[in-house]
Short mmCIF file of C-alpha atoms in Angstrom, two decimals:
data_model
loop_
_atom_site.label_atom_id
_atom_site.label_comp_id
_atom_site.label_asym_id
_atom_site.label_seq_id
_atom_site.Cartn_x
_atom_site.Cartn_y
_atom_site.Cartn_z
CA MET A 1 -82.67 73.31 -215.76
CA LEU A 2 -80.58 75.84 -213.86
CA HIS A 3 -78.27 76.23 -216.86
CA ILE A 4 -81.29 76.92 -219.07
CA ALA A 5 -82.62 79.42 -216.52
CA LEU A 6 -79.32 81.26 -216.37
CA TYR A 7 -79.16 81.30 -220.16
CA ARG A 8 -82.56 82.97 -220.22
CA ILE A 9 -81.30 85.70 -217.90
CA PHE A 10 -78.73 86.66 -220.52
CA TRP A 11 -80.59 85.75 -223.70
CA TYR A 12 -80.48 89.35 -224.90
CA HIS A 13 -76.71 89.26 -224.45
CA PRO A 14 -75.16 85.99 -225.73
CA SER A 15 -71.66 87.44 -225.35
CA ALA A 16 -72.13 87.15 -221.59
CA LEU A 17 -71.90 83.38 -221.81
CA ASN A 18 -68.43 83.68 -223.29
CA GLU A 19 -67.11 85.57 -220.23
CA PRO A 20 -67.58 83.25 -217.24
CA GLN A 21 -65.26 85.37 -215.12
CA ASN A 22 -67.83 88.19 -215.24
CA VAL A 23 -71.07 86.59 -214.09
CA LEU A 24 -73.24 89.59 -214.95
CA SER A 25 -71.59 90.60 -218.21
CA GLY A 26 -74.26 91.76 -220.64
CA ILE A 27 -76.61 92.95 -217.93
CA ARG A 28 -77.36 96.67 -218.30
CA VAL A 29 -78.26 98.56 -215.13
CA ILE A 30 -79.68 102.08 -214.96
CA ASP A 31 -78.70 103.76 -211.70
CA CYS A 32 -81.34 106.49 -211.45
CA ALA A 33 -80.78 107.02 -207.73
CA THR A 34 -78.92 109.36 -205.40
CA TYR A 35 -76.61 109.06 -202.41
CA ILE A 36 -75.66 105.58 -201.26
CA ALA A 37 -78.03 102.65 -200.84
CA GLY A 38 -79.41 102.41 -204.39
CA PRO A 39 -76.18 103.29 -206.20
CA ALA A 40 -74.18 100.93 -203.96
CA ALA A 41 -76.41 98.04 -205.07
CA ALA A 42 -75.48 98.96 -208.65
CA THR A 43 -71.83 98.99 -207.60
CA ILE A 44 -72.09 95.39 -206.39
CA LEU A 45 -73.68 94.42 -209.72
CA SER A 46 -70.84 96.18 -211.53
CA ASP A 47 -68.22 94.29 -209.52
CA PHE A 48 -69.51 91.15 -211.25
CA GLY A 49 -69.53 92.58 -214.75
CA ALA A 50 -72.82 94.45 -215.15
CA GLU A 51 -72.77 97.66 -217.18
CA VAL A 52 -74.00 100.48 -214.95
CA ILE A 53 -75.23 103.77 -216.41
CA LYS A 54 -75.82 106.49 -213.86
CA ILE A 55 -78.42 109.18 -214.56
CA GLU A 56 -77.47 112.50 -212.95
CA ARG A 57 -78.98 115.96 -213.01
CA PRO A 58 -76.71 118.54 -214.66
CA PRO A 59 -74.66 120.46 -213.89
CA ILE A 60 -73.54 119.20 -210.46
CA GLY A 61 -74.76 115.61 -210.61
CA ASP A 62 -75.56 113.40 -207.66
CA PRO A 63 -75.05 115.45 -204.46
CA PHE A 64 -73.43 112.35 -202.96
CA ARG A 65 -70.35 113.25 -204.99
CA TYR A 66 -69.62 115.99 -202.46
CA LEU A 67 -70.58 114.28 -199.21
CA SER A 68 -66.95 113.89 -198.17
CA MET A 69 -66.71 117.71 -198.07
CA MET A 70 -69.39 118.02 -195.40
CA PRO A 71 -68.34 119.44 -192.00
CA GLY A 72 -67.22 116.68 -189.66
CA MET A 73 -66.02 114.33 -192.40
CA PRO A 74 -62.33 113.33 -192.63
CA ILE A 75 -60.36 116.03 -194.42
CA SER A 76 -59.05 114.85 -197.78
CA GLU A 77 -58.18 116.18 -201.22
CA HIS A 78 -60.16 113.26 -202.66
CA LEU A 79 -63.93 112.86 -202.90
CA PHE A 80 -63.58 109.55 -201.12
CA CYS A 81 -67.29 108.76 -200.76
CA TRP A 82 -67.81 109.14 -204.49
CA ILE A 83 -64.68 107.14 -205.32
CA LEU A 84 -66.05 104.24 -203.27
CA ASP A 85 -69.68 104.06 -204.39
CA GLY A 86 -69.48 105.83 -207.75
CA ARG A 87 -66.97 103.44 -209.30
CA ASN A 88 -67.49 101.22 -212.35
CA ARG A 89 -70.22 103.24 -214.03
CA LYS A 90 -70.91 105.59 -216.90
CA SER A 91 -72.38 109.02 -216.12
CA VAL A 92 -75.17 110.41 -218.28
CA ALA A 93 -76.30 113.91 -217.28
CA LEU A 94 -79.99 114.42 -218.05
CA ASN A 95 -82.40 117.04 -216.75
CA LEU A 96 -85.52 114.91 -216.43
CA GLU A 97 -87.74 117.98 -216.24
CA ASP A 98 -87.09 118.36 -219.96
CA ASP A 99 -89.23 116.14 -222.20
CA ALA A 100 -86.33 115.40 -224.54
CA ALA A 101 -84.17 114.24 -221.62
CA ARG A 102 -86.95 112.04 -220.28
CA GLU A 103 -87.42 110.53 -223.74
CA ALA A 104 -83.70 109.72 -223.82
CA LEU A 105 -84.04 107.95 -220.49
CA LEU A 106 -87.03 105.98 -221.78
CA ARG A 107 -85.01 104.89 -224.80
CA LEU A 108 -82.37 103.66 -222.40
CA VAL A 109 -84.97 101.83 -220.32
CA ARG A 110 -85.98 99.85 -223.41
CA THR A 111 -82.42 98.44 -223.56
CA ALA A 112 -81.98 97.79 -219.84
CA ASP A 113 -82.27 94.77 -217.58
CA VAL A 114 -82.39 96.61 -214.25
CA PHE A 115 -83.65 100.05 -213.24
CA ILE A 116 -82.71 101.28 -209.75
CA THR A 117 -84.18 104.35 -208.10
CA ASN A 118 -84.64 105.76 -204.63
CA TYR A 119 -86.84 108.66 -205.70
CA GLN A 120 -89.60 109.41 -203.23
CA PRO A 121 -93.13 108.71 -204.50
CA PRO A 122 -93.85 112.38 -205.36
CA LEU A 123 -90.73 112.51 -207.58
CA VAL A 124 -91.51 109.13 -209.14
CA LYS A 125 -94.95 110.48 -210.00
CA LYS A 126 -93.59 113.82 -211.23
CA PHE A 127 -91.14 112.22 -213.64
CA ARG A 128 -93.50 109.31 -214.48
CA LEU A 129 -90.85 106.77 -213.58
CA GLY A 130 -92.93 104.24 -211.64
CA TYR A 131 -92.96 100.57 -212.47
CA GLU A 132 -96.35 100.98 -214.09
CA ASP A 133 -94.82 103.68 -216.35
CA LEU A 134 -91.76 101.68 -217.42
CA ARG A 135 -93.10 98.16 -217.64
CA PRO A 136 -94.97 98.77 -220.93
CA LEU A 137 -91.64 99.80 -222.47
CA ASN A 138 -89.78 96.69 -221.34
CA ASP A 139 -91.64 93.79 -219.77
CA ARG A 140 -88.33 92.07 -218.88
CA LEU A 141 -87.17 94.99 -216.74
CA ILE A 142 -86.31 94.43 -213.08
CA TYR A 143 -87.49 97.62 -211.39
CA ALA A 144 -85.68 98.04 -208.05
CA HIS A 145 -87.04 100.69 -205.71
CA ILE A 146 -85.41 101.58 -202.42
CA THR A 147 -87.24 103.75 -199.89
CA GLY A 148 -86.72 105.19 -196.45
CA TYR A 149 -89.90 103.90 -194.86
CA GLY A 150 -91.53 101.48 -197.30
CA ASP A 151 -94.14 101.68 -200.04
CA THR A 152 -97.24 102.18 -197.91
CA GLY A 153 -98.30 103.80 -194.63
CA GLY A 154 -98.39 107.34 -193.34
CA ASP A 155 -94.62 107.89 -193.63
CA MET A 156 -94.11 106.47 -197.11
CA ASN A 157 -93.45 109.91 -198.60
CA GLU A 158 -91.10 111.07 -195.85
CA PRO A 159 -87.42 111.57 -196.69
CA GLY A 160 -85.07 109.16 -194.95
CA TYR A 161 -81.33 108.69 -194.67
CA ASP A 162 -79.69 105.72 -193.02
CA GLN A 163 -79.10 107.88 -189.93
CA THR A 164 -82.85 108.38 -189.50
CA ALA A 165 -84.71 105.47 -191.10
CA TYR A 166 -82.14 102.71 -190.43
CA TRP A 167 -80.29 103.82 -187.31
CA ALA A 168 -82.78 105.83 -185.24
CA ARG A 169 -86.17 104.43 -186.31
CA SER A 170 -85.10 100.78 -185.88
CA GLY A 171 -84.10 101.05 -182.21
CA LEU A 172 -80.40 100.59 -182.96
CA MET A 173 -79.47 104.09 -181.85
CA PHE A 174 -81.42 103.60 -178.61
CA THR A 175 -79.70 100.29 -177.92
CA MET A 176 -76.09 101.13 -178.75
CA HIS A 177 -74.85 102.93 -175.67
CA ASN A 178 -74.08 102.25 -172.03
CA SER A 179 -75.94 103.75 -169.09
CA ASP A 180 -73.19 106.35 -168.65
CA GLY A 181 -73.20 107.52 -172.25
CA GLU A 182 -75.44 109.22 -174.79
CA PRO A 183 -76.58 107.69 -178.10
CA CYS A 184 -74.11 108.26 -180.91
CA ARG A 185 -74.46 109.05 -184.59
CA ALA A 186 -73.78 106.14 -186.94
CA PRO A 187 -70.84 106.29 -189.39
CA THR A 188 -71.55 107.44 -192.93
CA GLY A 189 -73.16 104.65 -194.94
CA PHE A 190 -73.57 102.43 -191.87
CA GLY A 191 -77.07 101.38 -192.89
CA ASP A 192 -76.83 102.19 -196.58
CA HIS A 193 -74.30 99.52 -197.47
CA PRO A 194 -76.13 96.61 -195.77
CA THR A 195 -79.34 97.83 -197.38
CA ALA A 196 -77.58 97.96 -200.76
CA THR A 197 -76.59 94.33 -200.30
CA THR A 198 -80.23 93.48 -199.59
CA LEU A 199 -81.33 95.30 -202.75
CA PHE A 200 -78.65 93.45 -204.72
CA GLY A 201 -80.12 90.16 -203.48
CA ALA A 202 -83.62 91.31 -204.42
CA ILE A 203 -82.43 92.23 -207.92
CA MET A 204 -80.82 88.83 -208.36
CA LEU A 205 -84.07 87.18 -207.25
CA GLY A 206 -85.85 89.28 -209.84
CA LEU A 207 -83.41 88.19 -212.55
CA TYR A 208 -83.84 84.55 -211.56
CA ARG A 209 -87.63 84.89 -211.59
CA ARG A 210 -87.35 86.47 -215.03
CA ALA A 211 -85.28 83.50 -216.15
CA VAL A 212 -88.02 81.13 -215.01
CA ALA A 213 -91.15 83.14 -215.88
CA GLY A 214 -89.85 85.20 -218.77
CA GLN A 215 -90.98 88.55 -217.38
CA GLY A 216 -89.55 91.29 -215.21
CA SER A 217 -90.90 92.45 -211.87
CA LYS A 218 -90.67 95.12 -209.23
CA VAL A 219 -88.45 94.45 -206.21
CA SER A 220 -87.96 96.73 -203.24
CA THR A 221 -86.58 97.20 -199.78
CA SER A 222 -86.34 100.05 -197.27
CA LEU A 223 -83.78 101.46 -194.90
CA MET A 224 -86.29 101.04 -192.07
CA ALA A 225 -86.86 97.34 -192.77
CA ASN A 226 -83.13 96.68 -192.93
CA GLY A 227 -82.58 98.46 -189.63
CA ALA A 228 -85.32 96.31 -188.09
CA TRP A 229 -83.68 93.18 -189.51
CA CYS A 230 -80.35 94.21 -187.99
CA ASN A 231 -82.03 94.80 -184.63
CA ALA A 232 -84.39 91.83 -185.04
CA ASN A 233 -83.46 89.92 -181.87
CA MET A 234 -84.28 92.84 -179.62
CA ILE A 235 -87.45 93.65 -181.55
CA GLN A 236 -88.56 90.02 -181.37
CA ALA A 237 -88.03 90.10 -177.61
CA ALA A 238 -90.17 93.23 -177.34
CA GLN A 239 -92.89 91.70 -179.49
CA LEU A 240 -93.06 88.76 -177.07
CA GLY A 241 -93.30 91.01 -174.04
CA ALA A 242 -89.80 90.37 -172.73
CA LYS A 243 -88.57 92.41 -169.77
CA PHE A 244 -85.55 94.47 -170.74
CA LEU A 245 -82.82 94.85 -168.15
CA PRO A 246 -81.40 98.22 -167.08
CA ARG A 247 -78.47 99.50 -169.09
CA THR A 248 -75.05 98.58 -167.79
CA GLN A 249 -71.65 100.19 -167.84
CA ARG A 250 -68.38 98.57 -168.83
CA LYS A 251 -67.68 97.55 -165.23
CA THR A 252 -71.19 96.26 -164.57
CA VAL A 253 -71.70 93.97 -167.56
CA ALA A 254 -73.59 90.73 -167.10
CA ASN A 255 -70.68 88.75 -168.53
CA PRO A 256 -67.17 90.20 -168.12
CA LEU A 257 -66.02 87.77 -170.81
CA VAL A 258 -67.99 89.83 -173.34
CA ASN A 259 -66.36 93.17 -172.71
CA HIS A 260 -63.55 95.44 -173.88
CA TYR A 261 -60.22 96.08 -172.17
CA VAL A 262 -57.15 98.29 -172.70
CA SER A 263 -53.57 97.06 -172.91
CA ARG A 264 -50.42 98.77 -171.65
CA ASP A 265 -49.80 100.44 -175.02
CA GLN A 266 -53.34 101.86 -174.96
CA LYS A 267 -54.72 99.40 -177.49
CA ARG A 268 -58.29 98.29 -176.91
CA PHE A 269 -59.68 94.84 -177.69
CA LEU A 270 -63.11 93.25 -177.49
CA LEU A 271 -63.44 89.85 -175.84
CA CYS A 272 -66.44 87.75 -176.86
CA CYS A 273 -66.36 84.39 -175.10
CA LEU A 274 -69.78 82.72 -175.00
CA ASP A 275 -68.84 79.12 -174.12
CA THR A 276 -68.09 79.92 -170.49
CA LYS A 277 -67.39 76.33 -169.47
CA LYS A 278 -64.44 76.19 -171.84
CA ASP A 279 -63.55 79.85 -172.19
CA TRP A 280 -63.34 80.87 -168.54
CA PRO A 281 -60.41 78.57 -167.62
CA ASN A 282 -58.66 79.29 -170.92
CA PHE A 283 -59.02 83.02 -170.40
CA CYS A 284 -57.55 82.76 -166.91
CA ARG A 285 -54.62 80.77 -168.28
CA ALA A 286 -54.10 83.34 -171.04
CA LEU A 287 -53.95 86.00 -168.31
CA SER A 288 -51.40 83.85 -166.44
CA ARG A 289 -53.86 83.83 -163.56
CA PRO A 290 -54.96 80.19 -163.19
CA ASP A 291 -55.79 80.99 -159.57
CA LEU A 292 -58.90 82.82 -160.76
CA ILE A 293 -60.43 79.66 -162.24
CA GLU A 294 -61.66 78.34 -158.90
CA ASP A 295 -61.85 81.67 -157.11
CA PRO A 296 -65.24 81.43 -155.31
CA ARG A 297 -66.14 84.94 -156.47
CA PHE A 298 -65.76 84.08 -160.15
CA SER A 299 -65.99 80.30 -160.65
CA THR A 300 -69.53 80.27 -162.14
CA PRO A 301 -71.31 82.58 -164.58
CA ALA A 302 -73.72 83.68 -161.83
CA GLN A 303 -70.84 84.51 -159.47
CA ARG A 304 -68.99 86.41 -162.20
CA GLN A 305 -72.11 88.47 -162.83
CA GLU A 306 -72.67 89.12 -159.13
CA ASN A 307 -69.04 90.18 -158.67
CA CYS A 308 -68.55 91.75 -162.07
CA VAL A 309 -67.09 95.01 -160.77
CA ALA A 310 -64.33 93.21 -158.90
CA LEU A 311 -63.64 90.89 -161.84
CA VAL A 312 -63.47 93.68 -164.41
CA GLU A 313 -61.10 95.62 -162.16
CA THR A 314 -58.92 92.50 -161.81
CA ILE A 315 -58.86 91.92 -165.56
CA ASP A 316 -58.15 95.60 -166.19
CA ALA A 317 -55.10 95.48 -163.95
CA VAL A 318 -53.73 92.32 -165.57
CA VAL A 319 -54.37 93.47 -169.13
CA ALA A 320 -52.79 96.87 -168.48
CA ALA A 321 -49.49 95.17 -167.60
CA LYS A 322 -48.76 93.96 -171.16
CA ASP A 323 -48.87 95.32 -174.70
CA MET A 324 -51.44 94.26 -177.27
CA ALA A 325 -48.94 92.12 -179.19
CA GLU A 326 -48.42 89.98 -176.09
CA TRP A 327 -52.17 89.53 -175.59
CA ASP A 328 -52.56 88.67 -179.25
CA LYS A 329 -50.13 85.78 -178.83
CA ALA A 330 -51.70 84.58 -175.56
CA PHE A 331 -55.29 84.71 -176.82
CA ARG A 332 -54.39 82.82 -179.98
CA GLN A 333 -52.61 80.18 -177.91
CA TYR A 334 -55.76 79.50 -175.92
CA THR A 335 -58.15 79.90 -178.91
CA LEU A 336 -60.19 82.72 -177.38
CA THR A 337 -62.64 84.74 -179.46
CA TRP A 338 -61.55 88.35 -179.51
CA ALA A 339 -60.64 91.20 -181.86
CA PRO A 340 -58.63 94.40 -181.66
CA VAL A 341 -60.71 97.60 -181.65
CA GLN A 342 -58.93 99.17 -184.60
CA THR A 343 -58.84 102.75 -185.77
CA ASN A 344 -59.93 103.47 -189.33
CA GLU A 345 -56.29 104.04 -190.23
CA GLU A 346 -55.40 100.58 -188.90
CA VAL A 347 -58.29 98.94 -190.73
CA ALA A 348 -57.13 100.51 -194.00
CA HIS A 349 -53.93 98.43 -193.70
CA ASP A 350 -55.33 95.29 -192.05
CA ARG A 351 -53.29 92.31 -193.24
CA GLN A 352 -56.13 89.82 -192.87
CA MET A 353 -58.34 91.99 -195.04
CA GLU A 354 -55.52 92.31 -197.54
CA ALA A 355 -55.16 88.52 -197.65
CA ASN A 356 -58.88 88.13 -198.39
CA ALA A 357 -59.12 90.77 -201.13
CA VAL A 358 -61.29 93.10 -199.08
CA PHE A 359 -59.33 95.91 -200.74
CA ASP A 360 -58.58 96.36 -204.43
CA GLU A 361 -56.56 98.88 -206.41
CA ILE A 362 -58.72 101.42 -208.22
CA ALA A 363 -55.91 103.69 -209.46
CA PRO A 364 -52.12 103.63 -209.15
CA GLY A 365 -51.34 103.92 -205.46
CA MET A 366 -55.04 104.13 -204.54
CA ARG A 367 -57.19 101.33 -203.13
CA THR A 368 -60.90 100.97 -202.51
CA VAL A 369 -63.13 98.60 -200.54
CA SER A 370 -64.55 95.72 -202.54
CA SER A 371 -68.11 94.48 -202.17
CA PRO A 372 -68.36 91.66 -199.58
CA LEU A 373 -69.40 88.87 -201.97
CA THR A 374 -67.24 86.29 -203.71
CA ILE A 375 -67.83 83.33 -206.02
CA GLU A 376 -65.23 80.59 -206.17
CA GLY A 377 -63.46 80.61 -209.51
CA VAL A 378 -64.85 84.03 -210.44
CA LYS A 379 -62.67 87.10 -210.53
CA LYS A 380 -64.39 90.40 -209.91
CA VAL A 381 -64.07 93.22 -212.40
CA LYS A 382 -61.11 95.44 -211.67
CA PRO A 383 -62.59 98.63 -210.18
CA ARG A 384 -62.54 101.74 -212.32
CA MET A 385 -62.54 105.34 -211.10
CA ALA A 386 -65.88 107.06 -210.63
CA PRO A 387 -66.83 109.27 -213.61
CA GLN A 388 -67.21 113.00 -213.92
CA VAL A 389 -70.74 114.40 -214.32
CA GLY A 390 -71.93 113.61 -217.84
CA GLU A 391 -68.65 111.98 -218.84
CA HIS A 392 -70.45 109.36 -220.94
CA THR A 393 -73.53 111.33 -222.08
CA GLY A 394 -72.41 111.53 -225.70
CA GLU A 395 -71.32 107.90 -225.86
CA VAL A 396 -74.54 106.52 -224.40
CA LEU A 397 -76.89 108.77 -226.38
CA SER A 398 -75.03 107.89 -229.59
CA GLY A 399 -75.53 104.23 -228.77
CA LEU A 400 -79.27 104.91 -228.49
CA GLY A 401 -79.35 106.32 -232.02
CA TYR A 402 -79.03 110.04 -231.34
CA SER A 403 -77.08 111.99 -233.96
CA PRO A 404 -74.32 114.44 -232.96
CA GLN A 405 -76.63 117.28 -233.94
CA GLU A 406 -79.45 115.97 -231.72
CA ILE A 407 -77.07 115.54 -228.79
CA ASP A 408 -75.70 119.03 -229.27
CA ALA A 409 -79.22 120.46 -229.37
CA MET A 410 -80.04 118.74 -226.06
CA VAL A 411 -76.88 120.13 -224.50
CA GLN A 412 -77.59 123.64 -225.77
CA ARG A 413 -81.09 123.69 -224.26
CA GLY A 414 -79.88 122.28 -220.92
CA ALA A 415 -81.61 118.92 -221.30
CA ALA A 416 -78.25 117.13 -221.14
CA ALA A 417 -74.65 117.87 -220.27
CA ILE A 418 -71.38 116.42 -221.45
CA GLY A 419 -68.42 116.26 -219.09
CA ALA A 420 -64.80 115.32 -219.67
CA PRO A 421 -62.77 112.86 -217.60
CA LYS A 422 -60.06 114.32 -215.39
CA ALA A 423 -56.52 113.04 -215.40
CA SER A 424 -56.42 113.28 -211.60
CA PRO A 425 -57.95 110.43 -209.51
CA LYS A 426 -59.42 112.86 -206.99
CA GLY A 427 -62.94 111.70 -207.83
#
């Protein structure tokens, strides 16, 4: 039955069944979204073989292309944000305020399996791109809508980035700092990429439901809901009336075995030992301080909490006497749970990530971060460089039946734009 269901997913595209290495070959996705969360869901689909066609407004395209040039971002000659999340797609530049451009998009919708947008409700209404508008054109379409704050309620029309809807609104920003520090801003895409993975899952559920029921559907998620899911344990506690404890500092943590420390060579690591019965003696042995195991100040979890300042100071002194490489060897010997607190430069060359194909080559001498999903026996599509604005406008419109003269007329009136690929991989 499952085989039949999967066949029905691809029944418009029988060639897909001849390419088992690309699970989603033959699936056509329209990325009619901006910035990160929606387009990144399309990127995950593309990693498994889906054809992704991005709709961008000419002449500059998705403003996300230029996010890496914003003040405060790492300085680079490459548009690194766009290289990451704009890969593996065709760019069609259409000005949807023009009726001819909108008609071109509707023609494309008739051929598509998935339509992704993050347009706010007023824009969806303005361009008549709601599910109720597109479903009559293609009743097998999976319409995927991503919002900041959901589809209903007083804030449904409010703009939201992951910094605001995911990070701040969810309580994460409030939670993620010590008593001696201020809340911090989340890294770029911190909430967008998890939310994109959620939307990817919703789209796949929609495709499966289509395989079973024969019809498309609308699926959705929001940055706010994903932030709440990430912070769900604390929210659940609050919903049950739990009493929250005062914030701590690094030297006043409830469990010094879940804390970070700095080695002699100024490398920081995070210790996360939750099985205190086993981990406490092993940690003391790793420190070459077996005398601490039965020290009356530290021998039980309650005593370690009561005397946490003294214990953290003791650990600090011991850890500061050796380099990180030595602690790496000792912690592995005693099977402790820990991780180095790496810089972004170190992560970019992490050998464990290399061994697990977290990175992939997108251009000669240039790597990118792969989506975090794998299927045994399935090789992901080799990533391709993100396109220029309108790079594939002519190709896609021709495939929809437009003549060269019709395409040229659209370009001349500003309804569409045609761009050329660059030889440079700068994005």
